[in-house]
Tab-separated table of C-alpha atoms in Angstrom:
chain	number	residue	atom	x	y	z
A	1	MET	CA	20.833	-36.770	73.191
A	2	LYS	CA	21.092	-37.699	76.877
A	3	LYS	CA	20.107	-34.165	77.918
A	4	PHE	CA	17.100	-34.268	75.568
A	5	PHE	CA	15.962	-37.610	77.061
A	6	VAL	CA	16.179	-36.301	80.633
A	7	CYS	CA	14.223	-33.156	79.760
A	8	ALA	CA	11.568	-35.169	77.970
A	9	LEU	CA	11.233	-37.530	80.942
A	10	LEU	CA	10.953	-34.620	83.370
A	11	ALA	CA	8.282	-32.970	81.233
A	12	THR	CA	6.311	-36.220	81.137
A	13	LEU	CA	6.456	-36.606	84.925
A	14	LEU	CA	5.386	-33.012	85.548
A	15	ALA	CA	2.485	-33.369	83.156
A	16	ALA	CA	1.323	-36.462	85.013
A	17	VAL	CA	1.243	-34.772	88.440
A	18	PRO	CA	-2.183	-33.096	88.112
A	19	ALA	CA	-3.753	-36.431	87.204
A	20	PHE	CA	-2.731	-37.884	90.530
A	21	ALA	CA	-2.987	-34.821	92.783
A	22	GLN	CA	-6.197	-34.686	94.814
A	23	LYS	CA	-7.905	-31.463	95.709
A	24	SER	CA	-8.192	-30.817	99.423
A	25	TYR	CA	-11.014	-28.964	101.211
A	26	VAL	CA	-11.648	-27.828	104.790
A	27	ASN	CA	-15.099	-28.293	106.300
A	28	GLY	CA	-16.050	-26.078	109.227
A	29	ILE	CA	-18.099	-27.791	111.937
A	30	ASP	CA	-19.829	-26.956	115.186
A	31	PRO	CA	-17.914	-29.104	117.723
A	32	ASN	CA	-20.987	-29.312	119.996
A	33	TYR	CA	-23.826	-30.354	117.712
A	34	PRO	CA	-24.366	-34.090	118.190
A	35	PRO	CA	-25.321	-36.265	116.406
A	36	PHE	CA	-24.476	-34.274	113.255
A	37	ALA	CA	-21.069	-32.923	114.252
A	38	TYR	CA	-18.995	-33.027	117.417
A	39	VAL	CA	-15.533	-33.852	118.750
A	40	ASP	CA	-15.354	-37.419	120.033
A	41	GLU	CA	-14.298	-37.398	123.701
A	42	LYS	CA	-12.394	-40.679	123.356
A	43	THR	CA	-10.416	-39.920	120.193
A	44	GLY	CA	-10.400	-36.118	120.181
A	45	GLN	CA	-11.355	-36.275	116.499
A	46	PRO	CA	-14.347	-34.771	114.660
A	47	ALA	CA	-17.230	-37.227	114.339
A	48	GLY	CA	-20.937	-37.359	113.569
A	49	PHE	CA	-23.447	-37.898	110.793
A	50	ASP	CA	-22.234	-34.964	108.697
A	51	VAL	CA	-18.563	-35.735	109.263
A	52	ASP	CA	-18.916	-39.369	108.200
A	53	SER	CA	-21.138	-38.396	105.265
A	54	LEU	CA	-18.583	-35.955	103.880
A	55	ASN	CA	-15.726	-38.383	104.497
A	56	TRP	CA	-17.563	-40.955	102.341
A	57	ILE	CA	-18.302	-38.363	99.663
A	58	ALA	CA	-14.676	-37.204	99.611
A	59	LYS	CA	-13.422	-40.763	99.164
A	60	THR	CA	-15.991	-41.540	96.476
A	61	MET	CA	-15.596	-38.291	94.537
A	62	GLY	CA	-11.798	-38.268	94.735
A	63	PHE	CA	-10.881	-35.380	97.000
A	64	GLU	CA	-9.449	-34.981	100.499
A	65	ILE	CA	-11.318	-33.349	103.369
A	66	THR	CA	-10.481	-32.213	106.874
A	67	HIS	CA	-12.939	-30.995	109.503
A	68	LYS	CA	-12.194	-27.843	111.485
A	69	PRO	CA	-14.148	-27.198	114.731
A	70	MET	CA	-15.189	-23.548	114.997
A	71	ALA	CA	-17.481	-21.215	116.929
A	72	TRP	CA	-20.858	-21.413	115.211
A	73	ASP	CA	-21.668	-17.698	115.174
A	74	GLY	CA	-18.449	-16.987	113.244
A	75	ILE	CA	-18.542	-19.914	110.837
A	76	ILE	CA	-20.120	-18.149	107.835
A	77	PRO	CA	-17.701	-15.192	108.075
A	78	ALA	CA	-14.883	-17.775	108.147
A	79	LEU	CA	-16.290	-19.377	104.988
A	80	VAL	CA	-16.562	-16.055	103.170
A	81	ALA	CA	-13.012	-15.154	104.274
A	82	LYS	CA	-11.761	-18.475	102.783
A	83	GLN	CA	-10.554	-19.824	106.116
A	84	ILE	CA	-12.672	-22.888	105.331
A	85	ASP	CA	-14.218	-24.183	102.095
A	86	MET	CA	-17.627	-25.392	103.266
A	87	VAL	CA	-19.909	-25.799	106.267
A	88	GLY	CA	-21.328	-29.320	106.502
A	89	SER	CA	-22.575	-29.314	110.080
A	90	GLY	CA	-26.355	-29.383	110.359
A	91	MET	CA	-26.748	-25.892	108.902
A	92	SER	CA	-30.312	-24.811	108.138
A	93	ILE	CA	-30.972	-23.330	104.735
A	94	THR	CA	-32.444	-19.882	105.373
A	95	PRO	CA	-33.120	-16.856	103.136
A	96	GLU	CA	-30.821	-14.717	105.295
A	97	ARG	CA	-27.879	-17.085	104.913
A	98	ALA	CA	-28.592	-17.573	101.200
A	99	LYS	CA	-27.888	-13.867	100.676
A	100	VAL	CA	-24.276	-14.487	101.695
A	101	VAL	CA	-23.555	-18.107	100.709
A	102	GLN	CA	-24.965	-20.782	98.423
A	103	PHE	CA	-26.237	-24.135	99.651
A	104	SER	CA	-26.074	-27.658	98.346
A	105	ASP	CA	-29.324	-29.501	97.732
A	106	PRO	CA	-30.999	-30.314	101.081
A	107	TYR	CA	-29.889	-33.638	102.508
A	108	TRP	CA	-31.933	-33.768	105.734
A	109	THR	CA	-34.984	-32.208	107.387
A	110	VAL	CA	-35.376	-31.642	111.118
A	111	SER	CA	-38.035	-30.094	113.364
A	112	ARG	CA	-37.446	-27.569	116.147
A	113	VAL	CA	-38.552	-28.569	119.627
A	114	PHE	CA	-38.836	-27.142	123.107
A	115	LEU	CA	-36.837	-29.066	125.697
A	116	VAL	CA	-37.758	-28.908	129.400
A	117	PRO	CA	-36.694	-30.754	132.577
A	118	ALA	CA	-38.182	-34.241	132.843
A	119	ASN	CA	-40.316	-33.194	135.831
A	120	SER	CA	-41.604	-29.991	134.208
A	121	ASN	CA	-45.274	-29.414	133.389
A	122	LEU	CA	-44.567	-26.670	130.860
A	123	THR	CA	-46.205	-27.010	127.460
A	124	ALA	CA	-45.214	-25.265	124.229
A	125	ALA	CA	-48.070	-22.813	124.784
A	126	ASP	CA	-46.843	-22.107	128.340
A	127	ILE	CA	-43.334	-21.386	127.117
A	128	LEU	CA	-44.587	-18.788	124.663
A	129	SER	CA	-46.933	-17.105	127.119
A	130	GLN	CA	-45.123	-17.076	130.458
A	131	LYS	CA	-42.265	-15.041	131.945
A	132	ILE	CA	-39.740	-17.852	131.896
A	133	LYS	CA	-36.102	-18.009	130.784
A	134	LEU	CA	-35.733	-19.681	127.370
A	135	GLY	CA	-32.332	-20.860	126.171
A	136	VAL	CA	-31.210	-21.082	122.534
A	137	GLN	CA	-27.889	-21.501	120.718
A	138	ARG	CA	-26.409	-18.243	119.460
A	139	GLY	CA	-26.184	-17.837	115.679
A	140	THR	CA	-28.673	-20.590	114.810
A	141	SER	CA	-31.748	-20.306	112.612
A	142	GLU	CA	-33.961	-21.063	115.609
A	143	ALA	CA	-32.297	-18.272	117.612
A	144	ASN	CA	-32.907	-15.730	114.859
A	145	ALA	CA	-36.468	-16.926	114.304
A	146	ILE	CA	-37.563	-16.927	117.963
A	147	LYS	CA	-35.974	-13.512	118.550
A	148	GLN	CA	-37.911	-12.060	115.612
A	149	GLU	CA	-41.126	-13.774	116.738
A	150	GLN	CA	-40.712	-12.329	120.223
A	151	GLN	CA	-40.364	-8.830	118.818
A	152	GLU	CA	-43.379	-9.252	116.554
A	153	LYS	CA	-45.710	-11.031	118.980
A	154	GLY	CA	-44.523	-9.708	122.315
A	155	TYR	CA	-43.690	-13.028	123.961
A	156	PRO	CA	-42.878	-12.382	127.639
A	157	PHE	CA	-40.046	-14.910	128.039
A	158	GLU	CA	-36.423	-13.845	128.555
A	159	LEU	CA	-34.022	-15.204	125.943
A	160	ARG	CA	-30.684	-16.634	127.091
A	161	PHE	CA	-28.061	-17.320	124.425
A	162	TYR	CA	-25.548	-20.193	124.524
A	163	GLU	CA	-22.552	-21.285	122.488
A	164	SER	CA	-24.014	-24.780	122.009
A	165	ALA	CA	-27.163	-26.828	122.586
A	166	PRO	CA	-25.446	-29.043	125.220
A	167	LEU	CA	-24.596	-25.935	127.275
A	168	ALA	CA	-28.252	-24.927	127.181
A	169	VAL	CA	-29.166	-28.420	128.384
A	170	GLU	CA	-26.759	-28.047	131.309
A	171	ASP	CA	-28.384	-24.790	132.414
A	172	LEU	CA	-31.793	-26.408	131.956
A	173	LEU	CA	-30.792	-29.147	134.404
A	174	ASN	CA	-29.258	-26.629	136.798
A	175	GLY	CA	-32.454	-24.564	136.878
A	176	ARG	CA	-30.930	-21.446	135.308
A	177	ILE	CA	-33.456	-21.627	132.466
A	178	GLN	CA	-36.856	-23.310	132.324
A	179	ALA	CA	-36.879	-24.352	128.643
A	180	ALA	CA	-34.623	-24.525	125.580
A	181	LEU	CA	-35.365	-24.339	121.872
A	182	MET	CA	-33.255	-26.495	119.545
A	183	ASP	CA	-33.367	-28.900	116.624
A	184	GLU	CA	-35.026	-32.205	117.435
A	185	LEU	CA	-32.054	-34.513	116.937
A	186	PRO	CA	-29.739	-32.754	119.431
A	187	ALA	CA	-32.671	-32.914	121.852
A	188	ASP	CA	-33.070	-36.627	121.133
A	189	ASP	CA	-29.328	-37.059	121.667
A	190	ALA	CA	-29.545	-35.472	125.134
A	191	ILE	CA	-32.451	-37.753	126.055
A	192	ALA	CA	-30.641	-40.837	124.703
A	193	LYS	CA	-27.633	-39.970	126.871
A	194	GLY	CA	-29.808	-40.121	129.968
A	195	ARG	CA	-30.162	-36.404	130.605
A	196	ALA	CA	-33.264	-35.718	132.727
A	197	VAL	CA	-35.052	-33.736	130.029
A	198	LYS	CA	-38.022	-34.227	127.711
A	199	LYS	CA	-39.594	-32.601	124.667
A	200	ALA	CA	-42.495	-30.236	125.316
A	201	GLY	CA	-43.627	-29.910	121.713
A	202	THR	CA	-42.481	-28.616	118.345
A	203	HIS	CA	-42.231	-25.008	117.218
A	204	GLY	CA	-42.106	-23.384	113.790
A	205	LYS	CA	-41.486	-25.005	110.430
A	206	PRO	CA	-39.005	-27.877	109.931
A	207	ASP	CA	-35.521	-26.890	108.729
A	208	GLY	CA	-33.796	-28.277	105.647
A	209	PHE	CA	-30.069	-28.895	106.129
A	210	GLY	CA	-27.568	-28.146	103.365
A	211	VAL	CA	-23.820	-27.703	102.943
A	212	ALA	CA	-22.917	-23.998	102.790
A	213	LEU	CA	-20.393	-22.885	100.162
A	214	ARG	CA	-19.079	-19.625	98.783
A	215	LYS	CA	-21.306	-18.270	96.016
A	216	ASP	CA	-18.589	-18.525	93.354
A	217	ASP	CA	-17.691	-22.168	94.111
A	218	LYS	CA	-19.959	-23.656	91.434
A	219	GLU	CA	-17.666	-26.600	90.738
A	220	LEU	CA	-17.522	-27.577	94.420
A	221	ARG	CA	-21.317	-27.208	94.701
A	222	ALA	CA	-21.777	-29.659	91.810
A	223	LEU	CA	-19.256	-32.042	93.390
A	224	ILE	CA	-21.041	-32.032	96.764
A	225	ASP	CA	-24.497	-32.423	95.206
A	226	GLU	CA	-23.357	-35.385	93.125
A	227	GLY	CA	-21.640	-36.877	96.172
A	228	TYR	CA	-24.832	-36.745	98.221
A	229	ARG	CA	-26.841	-38.275	95.378
A	230	LYS	CA	-24.433	-41.196	95.291
A	231	LEU	CA	-24.393	-41.490	99.083
A	232	MET	CA	-28.183	-41.561	99.318
A	233	ALA	CA	-28.263	-44.373	96.751
A	234	ASP	CA	-25.687	-46.399	98.676
A	235	PRO	CA	-26.465	-48.763	101.618
A	236	TYR	CA	-24.046	-46.707	103.740
A	237	TRP	CA	-26.668	-43.916	103.907
A	238	LYS	CA	-28.979	-46.187	105.895
A	239	GLU	CA	-26.064	-47.314	108.059
A	240	LEU	CA	-25.290	-43.703	108.968
A	241	GLN	CA	-28.920	-43.040	109.860
A	242	LYS	CA	-29.017	-46.127	112.068
A	243	LYS	CA	-25.718	-45.221	113.742
A	244	TYR	CA	-26.379	-41.561	114.454
A	245	LEU	CA	-30.071	-40.821	113.992
A	246	ASN	CA	-31.719	-44.095	115.063
A	247	LYS	CA	-33.692	-44.114	111.813
């Protein structure tokens, strides 16, 4: 009888484990894409609009999440290879990427802008028509788009590729390039931090941001979509915008 009681108790405890165990996911981020994702210099921890958004969603939807900084041009291969479970890091939804991964519903829209030194007289039209050096982050939607446009329209500029938007800003200030193409919010972040740069106009169509997931992760896609719907209906959504995006 005692043996039967112990076995029954053990079976009950084992059956209860799944009810309490939380699923855990790894989010790949670009460590140099403020204000959406970056590594905080003071704490050494991932931070940003996307990081805080997914932390809130994880807590609300009942799963655990960690954020793994990675090189941007290898982040989709890492997702496909199951080294990470998602990419929530200001990733533009593009037809090319959608052939390889699936995206959550869009959660933000951002324009692309040309950034130039504060004392520059270059306009967007000048950048496209002159033999200047134009910087862009490798592996981004804007890099792929401007490269294709150059081939199709014969733009005379020389493209320089960088591992991050902040590195392009550094070369812009050092005179190694004359302009840089990037999403508007990283450009705004550089200006807000006192970098001697300014916007010289927009270029192309605005990008919609979504969380990238493996094509077969339908359950996780539904979880993320529902999480964003709840987040956008919560006052914390406005707090995040005020904190990171000045909206």
